[in-house]
mmCIF file of C-alpha atoms in Angstrom:
data_model
loop_
_atom_site.group_PDB
_atom_site.id
_atom_site.type_symbol
_atom_site.label_atom_id
_atom_site.label_comp_id
_atom_site.label_asym_id
_atom_site.label_seq_id
_atom_site.Cartn_x
_atom_site.Cartn_y
_atom_site.Cartn_z
ATOM 1 C CA MET A 11 28.695 49.364 -69.587
ATOM 2 C CA ALA A 12 31.443 50.944 -71.664
ATOM 3 C CA ASP A 13 34.745 49.976 -71.460
ATOM 4 C CA GLN A 14 37.439 51.490 -69.249
ATOM 5 C CA PRO A 15 40.384 53.225 -70.074
ATOM 6 C CA ASP A 16 43.632 51.298 -69.888
ATOM 7 C CA PRO A 17 45.463 52.734 -66.825
ATOM 8 C CA ARG A 18 48.451 51.567 -67.721
ATOM 9 C CA PRO A 19 50.854 53.534 -69.961
ATOM 10 C CA ALA A 20 51.424 52.710 -73.519
ATOM 11 C CA PRO A 21 54.213 50.993 -75.123
ATOM 12 C CA ARG A 22 57.167 53.222 -75.946
ATOM 13 C CA GLN A 23 57.794 52.977 -79.868
ATOM 14 C CA GLY A 24 60.959 52.128 -81.434
ATOM 15 C CA ARG A 25 62.210 51.091 -84.474
ATOM 16 C CA ARG A 26 61.621 47.418 -84.069
ATOM 17 C CA ARG A 27 58.397 45.738 -81.698
ATOM 18 C CA ARG A 28 59.361 42.857 -79.956
ATOM 19 C CA ALA A 29 57.506 39.745 -80.993
ATOM 20 C CA ASN A 30 54.799 38.859 -78.503
ATOM 21 C CA LYS A 31 55.831 36.244 -75.913
ATOM 22 C CA THR A 32 53.640 32.971 -75.575
ATOM 23 C CA PRO A 33 51.527 33.427 -72.906
ATOM 24 C CA GLY A 34 51.868 30.918 -70.136
ATOM 25 C CA PRO A 35 49.241 30.194 -67.665
ATOM 26 C CA PRO A 36 46.728 32.189 -65.884
ATOM 27 C CA ARG A 37 47.960 33.010 -62.282
ATOM 28 C CA ARG A 38 46.372 30.934 -59.755
ATOM 29 C CA ARG A 39 44.139 33.005 -57.344
ATOM 30 C CA PRO A 40 45.109 33.123 -53.596
ATOM 31 C CA GLU A 41 42.602 30.626 -52.369
ATOM 32 C CA ARG A 42 39.957 32.212 -49.976
ATOM 33 C CA SER A 43 40.477 32.542 -46.244
ATOM 34 C CA TYR A 44 37.639 31.146 -44.233
ATOM 35 C CA GLY A 45 37.018 31.732 -40.346
ATOM 36 C CA ALA A 46 35.259 30.056 -37.638
ATOM 37 C CA LEU A 47 34.168 31.803 -34.512
ATOM 38 C CA ASP A 48 32.282 29.900 -31.253
ATOM 39 C CA LEU A 49 31.403 31.897 -28.300
ATOM 40 C CA GLY A 50 30.625 29.415 -25.390
ATOM 41 C CA THR A 51 29.677 30.037 -22.058
ATOM 42 C CA ASN A 52 33.506 29.509 -20.756
ATOM 43 C CA ASN A 53 35.403 29.992 -24.062
ATOM 44 C CA CYS A 54 36.056 32.136 -26.821
ATOM 45 C CA ARG A 55 37.672 30.325 -29.905
ATOM 46 C CA LEU A 56 38.917 31.362 -33.568
ATOM 47 C CA LEU A 57 40.087 29.388 -36.416
ATOM 48 C CA ILE A 58 41.250 30.978 -39.717
ATOM 49 C CA ALA A 59 42.183 28.394 -42.574
ATOM 50 C CA ARG A 60 42.127 27.868 -45.986
ATOM 51 C CA PRO A 61 41.282 25.344 -48.168
ATOM 52 C CA GLU A 62 44.255 22.632 -48.418
ATOM 53 C CA ASN A 63 44.297 19.207 -50.178
ATOM 54 C CA GLU A 64 40.765 17.501 -49.039
ATOM 55 C CA GLY A 65 41.063 19.197 -45.933
ATOM 56 C CA PHE A 66 42.299 22.949 -44.299
ATOM 57 C CA LYS A 67 45.669 24.638 -43.096
ATOM 58 C CA VAL A 68 45.005 26.623 -40.111
ATOM 59 C CA ILE A 69 46.485 29.956 -40.548
ATOM 60 C CA ASP A 70 45.545 31.658 -37.407
ATOM 61 C CA ALA A 71 43.873 30.661 -34.063
ATOM 62 C CA PHE A 72 42.918 32.294 -31.222
ATOM 63 C CA SER A 73 41.388 30.651 -27.459
ATOM 64 C CA ARG A 74 40.795 32.569 -24.110
ATOM 65 C CA ILE A 75 38.420 31.153 -21.272
ATOM 66 C CA VAL A 76 35.790 34.638 -20.780
ATOM 67 C CA ARG A 77 33.590 32.717 -18.459
ATOM 68 C CA LEU A 78 30.388 34.417 -20.255
ATOM 69 C CA GLY A 79 27.966 32.650 -18.288
ATOM 70 C CA GLU A 80 29.785 33.085 -15.108
ATOM 71 C CA GLY A 81 26.676 33.813 -12.574
ATOM 72 C CA LEU A 82 23.490 33.315 -14.774
ATOM 73 C CA ALA A 83 22.228 29.670 -13.378
ATOM 74 C CA SER A 84 21.055 32.306 -10.485
ATOM 75 C CA SER A 85 20.710 36.060 -12.049
ATOM 76 C CA GLY A 86 19.296 34.781 -15.750
ATOM 77 C CA ARG A 87 21.559 37.556 -17.027
ATOM 78 C CA LEU A 88 24.959 37.736 -18.629
ATOM 79 C CA SER A 89 26.955 39.875 -16.022
ATOM 80 C CA ASP A 90 28.744 43.371 -16.857
ATOM 81 C CA GLU A 91 31.968 41.981 -15.791
ATOM 82 C CA ALA A 92 31.331 38.480 -17.917
ATOM 83 C CA MET A 93 30.307 40.319 -21.337
ATOM 84 C CA ASP A 94 33.528 42.875 -20.785
ATOM 85 C CA ARG A 95 35.442 39.932 -20.973
ATOM 86 C CA ALA A 96 34.044 38.621 -23.971
ATOM 87 C CA VAL A 97 33.654 42.152 -25.930
ATOM 88 C CA SER A 98 37.867 42.515 -25.181
ATOM 89 C CA ALA A 99 38.180 38.563 -26.364
ATOM 90 C CA LEU A 100 36.031 39.459 -29.351
ATOM 91 C CA GLY A 101 37.804 42.410 -30.666
ATOM 92 C CA ILE A 102 41.281 40.507 -30.606
ATOM 93 C CA CYS A 103 39.068 38.097 -33.079
ATOM 94 C CA ALA A 104 37.852 40.852 -35.153
ATOM 95 C CA GLN A 105 41.515 42.382 -35.735
ATOM 96 C CA LYS A 106 42.658 38.654 -36.912
ATOM 97 C CA LEU A 107 40.105 38.598 -39.299
ATOM 98 C CA ARG A 108 40.914 41.656 -40.689
ATOM 99 C CA ARG A 109 44.190 41.352 -40.710
ATOM 100 C CA ARG A 110 43.804 37.683 -42.604
ATOM 101 C CA ASN A 111 41.562 39.280 -45.099
ATOM 102 C CA VAL A 112 38.925 36.676 -44.246
ATOM 103 C CA SER A 113 36.604 36.986 -47.206
ATOM 104 C CA ILE A 114 33.476 34.228 -45.626
ATOM 105 C CA ALA A 115 33.179 34.133 -41.921
ATOM 106 C CA ARG A 116 30.588 32.602 -39.804
ATOM 107 C CA SER A 117 30.622 33.188 -35.679
ATOM 108 C CA VAL A 118 28.379 31.335 -33.367
ATOM 109 C CA ALA A 119 26.756 31.153 -29.785
ATOM 110 C CA THR A 120 25.712 29.079 -27.946
ATOM 111 C CA GLU A 121 24.015 28.210 -24.531
ATOM 112 C CA ALA A 122 24.909 31.387 -22.222
ATOM 113 C CA CYS A 123 23.411 33.687 -24.819
ATOM 114 C CA ARG A 124 20.449 30.838 -25.697
ATOM 115 C CA ARG A 125 19.550 31.442 -21.632
ATOM 116 C CA ALA A 126 20.176 34.951 -20.789
ATOM 117 C CA ALA A 127 17.515 37.017 -20.360
ATOM 118 C CA ASN A 128 20.026 39.832 -21.913
ATOM 119 C CA GLY A 129 21.775 37.583 -24.725
ATOM 120 C CA ARG A 130 20.003 39.479 -27.589
ATOM 121 C CA GLN A 131 21.176 43.005 -26.222
ATOM 122 C CA PHE A 132 24.619 41.286 -25.983
ATOM 123 C CA ILE A 133 24.695 40.443 -29.488
ATOM 124 C CA ASP A 134 24.117 43.991 -30.292
ATOM 125 C CA ARG A 135 26.510 45.188 -28.482
ATOM 126 C CA VAL A 136 28.983 42.911 -29.815
ATOM 127 C CA ARG A 137 27.795 43.866 -32.809
ATOM 128 C CA ARG A 138 28.327 47.689 -32.567
ATOM 129 C CA GLU A 139 32.054 47.821 -30.391
ATOM 130 C CA THR A 140 33.382 44.560 -33.002
ATOM 131 C CA GLY A 141 31.518 44.330 -36.179
ATOM 132 C CA ILE A 142 31.183 40.783 -35.203
ATOM 133 C CA VAL A 143 27.784 39.261 -35.990
ATOM 134 C CA LEU A 144 26.861 36.573 -33.658
ATOM 135 C CA ASP A 145 24.408 34.040 -34.605
ATOM 136 C CA ILE A 146 22.775 32.364 -31.640
ATOM 137 C CA ILE A 147 22.315 28.627 -32.925
ATOM 138 C CA PRO A 148 19.464 26.071 -31.294
ATOM 139 C CA PRO A 149 21.196 23.057 -29.687
ATOM 140 C CA LYS A 150 20.724 21.076 -32.560
ATOM 141 C CA GLU A 151 22.842 22.663 -34.967
ATOM 142 C CA GLU A 152 25.267 22.869 -32.214
ATOM 143 C CA ALA A 153 25.402 19.007 -31.948
ATOM 144 C CA ARG A 154 25.496 19.048 -35.498
ATOM 145 C CA LEU A 155 28.513 21.023 -36.152
ATOM 146 C CA ALA A 156 30.478 19.391 -33.383
ATOM 147 C CA VAL A 157 29.851 16.073 -35.241
ATOM 148 C CA LEU A 158 30.729 17.296 -38.659
ATOM 149 C CA GLY A 159 34.428 18.514 -37.059
ATOM 150 C CA CYS A 160 35.303 15.597 -35.326
ATOM 151 C CA HIS A 161 33.953 12.498 -36.534
ATOM 152 C CA LYS A 162 36.800 11.229 -38.544
ATOM 153 C CA LEU A 163 38.209 10.855 -35.412
ATOM 154 C CA LEU A 164 35.549 7.896 -34.023
ATOM 155 C CA GLY A 165 37.255 4.605 -33.907
ATOM 156 C CA PRO A 166 37.168 1.525 -36.489
ATOM 157 C CA GLY A 167 33.991 -0.271 -36.379
ATOM 158 C CA ASP A 168 30.201 -0.748 -37.877
ATOM 159 C CA GLY A 169 28.454 -0.436 -34.445
ATOM 160 C CA PRO A 170 26.933 2.909 -33.435
ATOM 161 C CA ALA A 171 28.965 5.810 -31.722
ATOM 162 C CA VAL A 172 27.991 8.381 -29.343
ATOM 163 C CA ILE A 173 29.610 11.648 -29.977
ATOM 164 C CA PHE A 174 29.753 14.372 -27.017
ATOM 165 C CA ASP A 175 30.765 18.013 -26.466
ATOM 166 C CA ILE A 176 30.499 18.787 -23.103
ATOM 167 C CA GLY A 177 30.628 22.516 -22.815
ATOM 168 C CA GLY A 178 30.061 25.355 -20.130
ATOM 169 C CA GLY A 179 26.768 25.627 -20.065
ATOM 170 C CA SER A 180 25.363 22.449 -21.879
ATOM 171 C CA THR A 181 25.855 19.130 -22.810
ATOM 172 C CA GLU A 182 25.206 17.805 -26.291
ATOM 173 C CA LEU A 183 25.089 13.989 -27.296
ATOM 174 C CA VAL A 184 24.207 12.637 -30.294
ATOM 175 C CA LEU A 185 23.897 9.164 -31.674
ATOM 176 C CA VAL A 186 25.369 8.180 -34.978
ATOM 177 C CA GLU A 187 25.546 5.276 -37.042
ATOM 178 C CA PRO A 188 28.355 4.935 -39.856
ATOM 179 C CA GLY A 189 26.980 6.681 -43.195
ATOM 180 C CA GLU A 190 28.837 6.616 -46.381
ATOM 181 C CA ASP A 191 30.542 10.593 -46.002
ATOM 182 C CA GLU A 192 29.575 11.039 -42.762
ATOM 183 C CA PRO A 193 27.870 9.510 -39.782
ATOM 184 C CA ALA A 194 24.448 9.242 -39.983
ATOM 185 C CA ILE A 195 22.370 11.091 -36.896
ATOM 186 C CA ARG A 196 19.778 8.899 -35.168
ATOM 187 C CA ALA A 197 19.306 10.867 -32.307
ATOM 188 C CA TRP A 198 20.509 14.136 -30.004
ATOM 189 C CA TRP A 199 20.249 15.718 -27.169
ATOM 190 C CA SER A 200 21.054 18.910 -25.118
ATOM 191 C CA ALA A 201 21.174 18.443 -21.397
ATOM 192 C CA PRO A 202 21.141 21.676 -19.302
ATOM 193 C CA TRP A 203 24.544 20.810 -17.373
ATOM 194 C CA GLY A 204 28.069 22.029 -18.387
ATOM 195 C CA VAL A 205 31.141 22.932 -16.291
ATOM 196 C CA VAL A 206 29.835 26.404 -15.307
ATOM 197 C CA SER A 207 26.161 25.280 -14.805
ATOM 198 C CA LEU A 208 27.114 22.230 -12.783
ATOM 199 C CA THR A 209 29.594 23.650 -10.650
ATOM 200 C CA GLU A 210 27.384 26.519 -9.520
ATOM 201 C CA SER A 211 24.468 24.315 -9.048
ATOM 202 C CA GLU A 212 26.879 22.455 -6.244
ATOM 203 C CA GLY A 213 28.846 25.413 -4.922
ATOM 204 C CA ARG A 214 32.461 26.191 -4.826
ATOM 205 C CA ALA A 215 32.673 25.598 -1.306
ATOM 206 C CA ALA A 216 31.098 22.465 -1.376
ATOM 207 C CA LEU A 217 33.808 21.072 -3.852
ATOM 208 C CA GLU A 218 36.679 22.515 -1.519
ATOM 209 C CA GLY A 219 35.391 21.201 1.675
ATOM 210 C CA PRO A 220 35.761 18.032 3.749
ATOM 211 C CA ASP A 221 32.280 16.291 1.983
ATOM 212 C CA ARG A 222 33.817 16.889 -1.806
ATOM 213 C CA VAL A 223 33.577 13.605 -2.840
ATOM 214 C CA GLU A 224 29.888 13.455 -1.887
ATOM 215 C CA ALA A 225 29.395 16.803 -3.691
ATOM 216 C CA TYR A 226 30.895 15.207 -6.433
ATOM 217 C CA ALA A 227 28.416 12.209 -6.555
ATOM 218 C CA ARG A 228 25.614 14.570 -6.125
ATOM 219 C CA MET A 229 26.967 15.989 -9.533
ATOM 220 C CA ARG A 230 27.769 13.021 -11.648
ATOM 221 C CA ASP A 231 24.243 11.726 -10.736
ATOM 222 C CA ARG A 232 22.585 15.624 -11.536
ATOM 223 C CA ALA A 233 24.075 14.991 -15.028
ATOM 224 C CA ARG A 234 22.995 11.135 -15.558
ATOM 225 C CA ASP A 235 19.397 12.561 -14.444
ATOM 226 C CA GLY A 236 19.919 14.733 -17.285
ATOM 227 C CA PHE A 237 20.782 12.203 -19.659
ATOM 228 C CA SER A 238 18.029 9.943 -18.887
ATOM 229 C CA ARG A 239 15.837 10.887 -21.797
ATOM 230 C CA PHE A 240 18.539 10.402 -24.216
ATOM 231 C CA SER A 241 19.782 6.812 -22.584
ATOM 232 C CA GLU A 242 16.082 5.642 -23.407
ATOM 233 C CA TRP A 243 17.281 6.192 -27.393
ATOM 234 C CA LEU A 244 19.730 4.316 -26.919
ATOM 235 C CA PRO A 245 20.601 0.743 -28.699
ATOM 236 C CA LYS A 246 19.853 -2.104 -26.149
ATOM 237 C CA ASP A 247 22.140 -4.464 -28.242
ATOM 238 C CA ARG A 248 25.796 -2.725 -27.558
ATOM 239 C CA ASP A 249 28.223 -4.761 -29.405
ATOM 240 C CA ASP A 250 31.227 -2.892 -31.003
ATOM 241 C CA ILE A 251 29.940 0.765 -28.855
ATOM 242 C CA ARG A 252 32.303 3.853 -29.873
ATOM 243 C CA LEU A 253 32.332 6.772 -27.710
ATOM 244 C CA LEU A 254 34.240 10.474 -29.054
ATOM 245 C CA GLY A 255 34.453 13.290 -26.842
ATOM 246 C CA THR A 256 35.531 16.990 -27.922
ATOM 247 C CA SER A 257 35.621 19.193 -25.242
ATOM 248 C CA GLY A 258 38.427 21.071 -23.060
ATOM 249 C CA THR A 259 37.536 18.161 -20.197
ATOM 250 C CA VAL A 260 38.333 15.261 -22.142
ATOM 251 C CA THR A 261 41.574 17.037 -23.902
ATOM 252 C CA THR A 262 42.674 17.705 -20.613
ATOM 253 C CA LEU A 263 42.040 14.588 -18.510
ATOM 254 C CA ALA A 264 43.767 13.061 -21.621
ATOM 255 C CA SER A 265 46.806 14.978 -20.885
ATOM 256 C CA VAL A 266 47.084 13.765 -17.270
ATOM 257 C CA TYR A 267 46.599 10.500 -18.591
ATOM 258 C CA LEU A 268 49.920 11.220 -21.105
ATOM 259 C CA GLN A 269 51.656 12.851 -17.732
ATOM 260 C CA LEU A 270 52.363 15.813 -20.345
ATOM 261 C CA PRO A 271 54.486 18.642 -18.873
ATOM 262 C CA SER A 272 52.438 20.962 -20.715
ATOM 263 C CA TYR A 273 49.289 20.832 -23.066
ATOM 264 C CA ASP A 274 50.331 19.343 -26.584
ATOM 265 C CA ARG A 275 47.552 18.678 -29.298
ATOM 266 C CA ARG A 276 49.752 16.532 -31.785
ATOM 267 C CA ALA A 277 49.749 13.779 -28.806
ATOM 268 C CA VAL A 278 46.087 14.362 -28.176
ATOM 269 C CA ASP A 279 43.933 14.800 -30.767
ATOM 270 C CA GLY A 280 43.169 11.623 -32.288
ATOM 271 C CA LEU A 281 44.258 9.523 -29.087
ATOM 272 C CA HIS A 282 42.233 6.888 -27.605
ATOM 273 C CA VAL A 283 42.246 6.206 -23.806
ATOM 274 C CA PRO A 284 41.268 3.363 -21.786
ATOM 275 C CA THR A 285 37.532 4.260 -20.277
ATOM 276 C CA GLY A 286 38.695 2.762 -16.516
ATOM 277 C CA SER A 287 41.714 5.095 -16.576
ATOM 278 C CA MET A 288 39.688 7.993 -17.370
ATOM 279 C CA ARG A 289 37.413 7.146 -14.486
ATOM 280 C CA GLU A 290 40.792 6.676 -12.389
ATOM 281 C CA ILE A 291 41.971 10.365 -13.431
ATOM 282 C CA SER A 292 38.082 11.471 -12.344
ATOM 283 C CA THR A 293 38.108 9.528 -9.016
ATOM 284 C CA LEU A 294 41.760 11.187 -8.296
ATOM 285 C CA ILE A 295 40.952 14.565 -9.392
ATOM 286 C CA SER A 296 37.220 14.712 -7.404
ATOM 287 C CA GLU A 297 39.124 13.634 -4.219
ATOM 288 C CA LEU A 298 41.779 16.575 -4.350
ATOM 289 C CA ASP A 299 41.282 20.127 -3.268
ATOM 290 C CA PHE A 300 41.746 23.338 -5.662
ATOM 291 C CA HIS A 301 45.227 23.585 -4.967
ATOM 292 C CA GLY A 302 46.096 20.157 -5.243
ATOM 293 C CA ARG A 303 44.242 20.171 -8.818
ATOM 294 C CA SER A 304 46.010 23.304 -9.725
ATOM 295 C CA GLN A 305 49.023 21.150 -9.407
ATOM 296 C CA LEU A 306 48.487 19.116 -12.254
ATOM 297 C CA PRO A 307 50.091 19.659 -15.167
ATOM 298 C CA CYS A 308 47.472 20.728 -18.098
ATOM 299 C CA ILE A 309 45.042 21.858 -15.221
ATOM 300 C CA GLY A 310 46.549 24.502 -13.477
ATOM 301 C CA THR A 311 44.513 27.484 -11.905
ATOM 302 C CA GLU A 312 42.422 28.389 -14.861
ATOM 303 C CA ARG A 313 41.086 25.186 -15.027
ATOM 304 C CA ALA A 314 41.143 23.682 -11.346
ATOM 305 C CA ASP A 315 37.997 24.671 -10.085
ATOM 306 C CA LEU A 316 35.570 23.903 -13.112
ATOM 307 C CA VAL A 317 37.724 20.360 -14.105
ATOM 308 C CA VAL A 318 35.815 18.866 -11.130
ATOM 309 C CA ALA A 319 32.281 19.223 -12.854
ATOM 310 C CA GLY A 320 33.564 17.853 -16.287
ATOM 311 C CA CYS A 321 34.646 14.501 -14.737
ATOM 312 C CA ALA A 322 31.090 14.255 -13.211
ATOM 313 C CA ILE A 323 29.624 14.766 -16.485
ATOM 314 C CA LEU A 324 31.856 12.361 -18.260
ATOM 315 C CA ASP A 325 31.538 9.650 -15.390
ATOM 316 C CA ALA A 326 27.714 10.044 -16.458
ATOM 317 C CA ILE A 327 28.112 9.476 -20.226
ATOM 318 C CA LEU A 328 30.207 6.215 -19.571
ATOM 319 C CA ASP A 329 27.403 5.329 -16.866
ATOM 320 C CA ILE A 330 24.839 5.452 -19.779
ATOM 321 C CA TRP A 331 27.310 4.732 -22.905
ATOM 322 C CA PRO A 332 30.301 2.179 -21.233
ATOM 323 C CA ALA A 333 32.601 1.623 -24.289
ATOM 324 C CA SER A 334 35.740 0.075 -23.893
ATOM 325 C CA GLU A 335 37.489 3.109 -25.059
ATOM 326 C CA LEU A 336 37.329 7.141 -25.532
ATOM 327 C CA GLY A 337 38.195 9.076 -28.332
ATOM 328 C CA ILE A 338 39.305 11.919 -27.863
ATOM 329 C CA ALA A 339 39.391 14.995 -30.314
ATOM 330 C CA ASP A 340 40.771 18.371 -29.957
ATOM 331 C CA ARG A 341 38.257 19.581 -32.784
ATOM 332 C CA GLY A 342 34.766 20.311 -33.083
ATOM 333 C CA ILE A 343 31.962 23.404 -33.665
ATOM 334 C CA ARG A 344 34.720 25.578 -35.138
ATOM 335 C CA GLU A 345 35.861 22.834 -37.512
ATOM 336 C CA GLY A 346 32.600 22.342 -38.216
ATOM 337 C CA ILE A 347 31.918 25.697 -39.235
ATOM 338 C CA LEU A 348 34.747 25.748 -41.348
ATOM 339 C CA ARG A 349 34.152 22.474 -42.897
ATOM 340 C CA SER A 350 30.528 23.247 -43.791
ATOM 341 C CA LEU A 351 31.844 26.864 -45.269
ATOM 342 C CA MET A 352 34.206 25.507 -47.821
ATOM 343 C CA ALA A 353 31.891 22.192 -48.710
ATOM 344 C CA ARG A 354 29.409 25.212 -49.706
ATOM 345 C CA ASP A 355 31.928 26.265 -52.140
ATOM 346 C CA GLY A 356 32.502 23.266 -53.946
ATOM 347 C CA TYR A 357 35.902 21.939 -51.762
ATOM 348 C CA GLN A 358 36.013 18.232 -51.538
ATOM 349 C CA LEU A 359 36.407 17.761 -47.843
#
């Protein structure tokens, strides 16, 4: 290609020409901005970040409860109302991605879109109306990203660990062992119970009625049955076992444990809580009605209906993997996406 003419005006000619200055160091190009979007059965979450000091710095974030999977268990389809809520939230995400000049992004959708008969049609609508291209990822990839995003918060030790992610439509469980840079995945399982699907399987009326404790026990047993195959793969020698959870359930319960007046990620992310205390909180929540749960700080009306199912799933996990402490991670799939994108570009994270 021929050289293009220099658009800059030529310097004025005078009697004396200034000596050329010694060229300084080249200007550093601004770091790329990366985006990670996770559309789950219950939430729509976005992180935008730049690489920094063997990690990354979050420059923008967004989270909204959209309940995309509401009614999916009974109808097998995403409802018009649920899709409208999700598209509205994704439109905000698209604006943020453009405003932050994000050059590399990955957007994923999980269980609700995997299961819904009209999941692909919904993905096409999102692309048309927002420009966001959602990738419906399989459960194994969902588990891998969750581990990649939060494994640094595992407690110290050389024993095996279970990392889990309680979602809206499914729960991912991963058995890991220590590795050189990141844990080695030995087994993983995706159970078909999340906070939305398990709540709908029992019915909200049963959870608010006089026999709600019995309803809670049925949900816990249902979740434990869903984990039975995974529990067969767990090592029988359980010395020095560790447990780490990433989800709204564990961060909410950790907030209750700390008696926080409002949610504080800095206090919760990386916290280690005795599992006995988490069971006590789960029992308390299972005995309260909707009004009582909504009065607890950090639960409120938005989470009061689904938190009971989350407690039942956590109880079932503690039954099959009775670690003494539970690590709490307010990070997961989005952070896993960011780390994988940045690593691909050569950043050491």
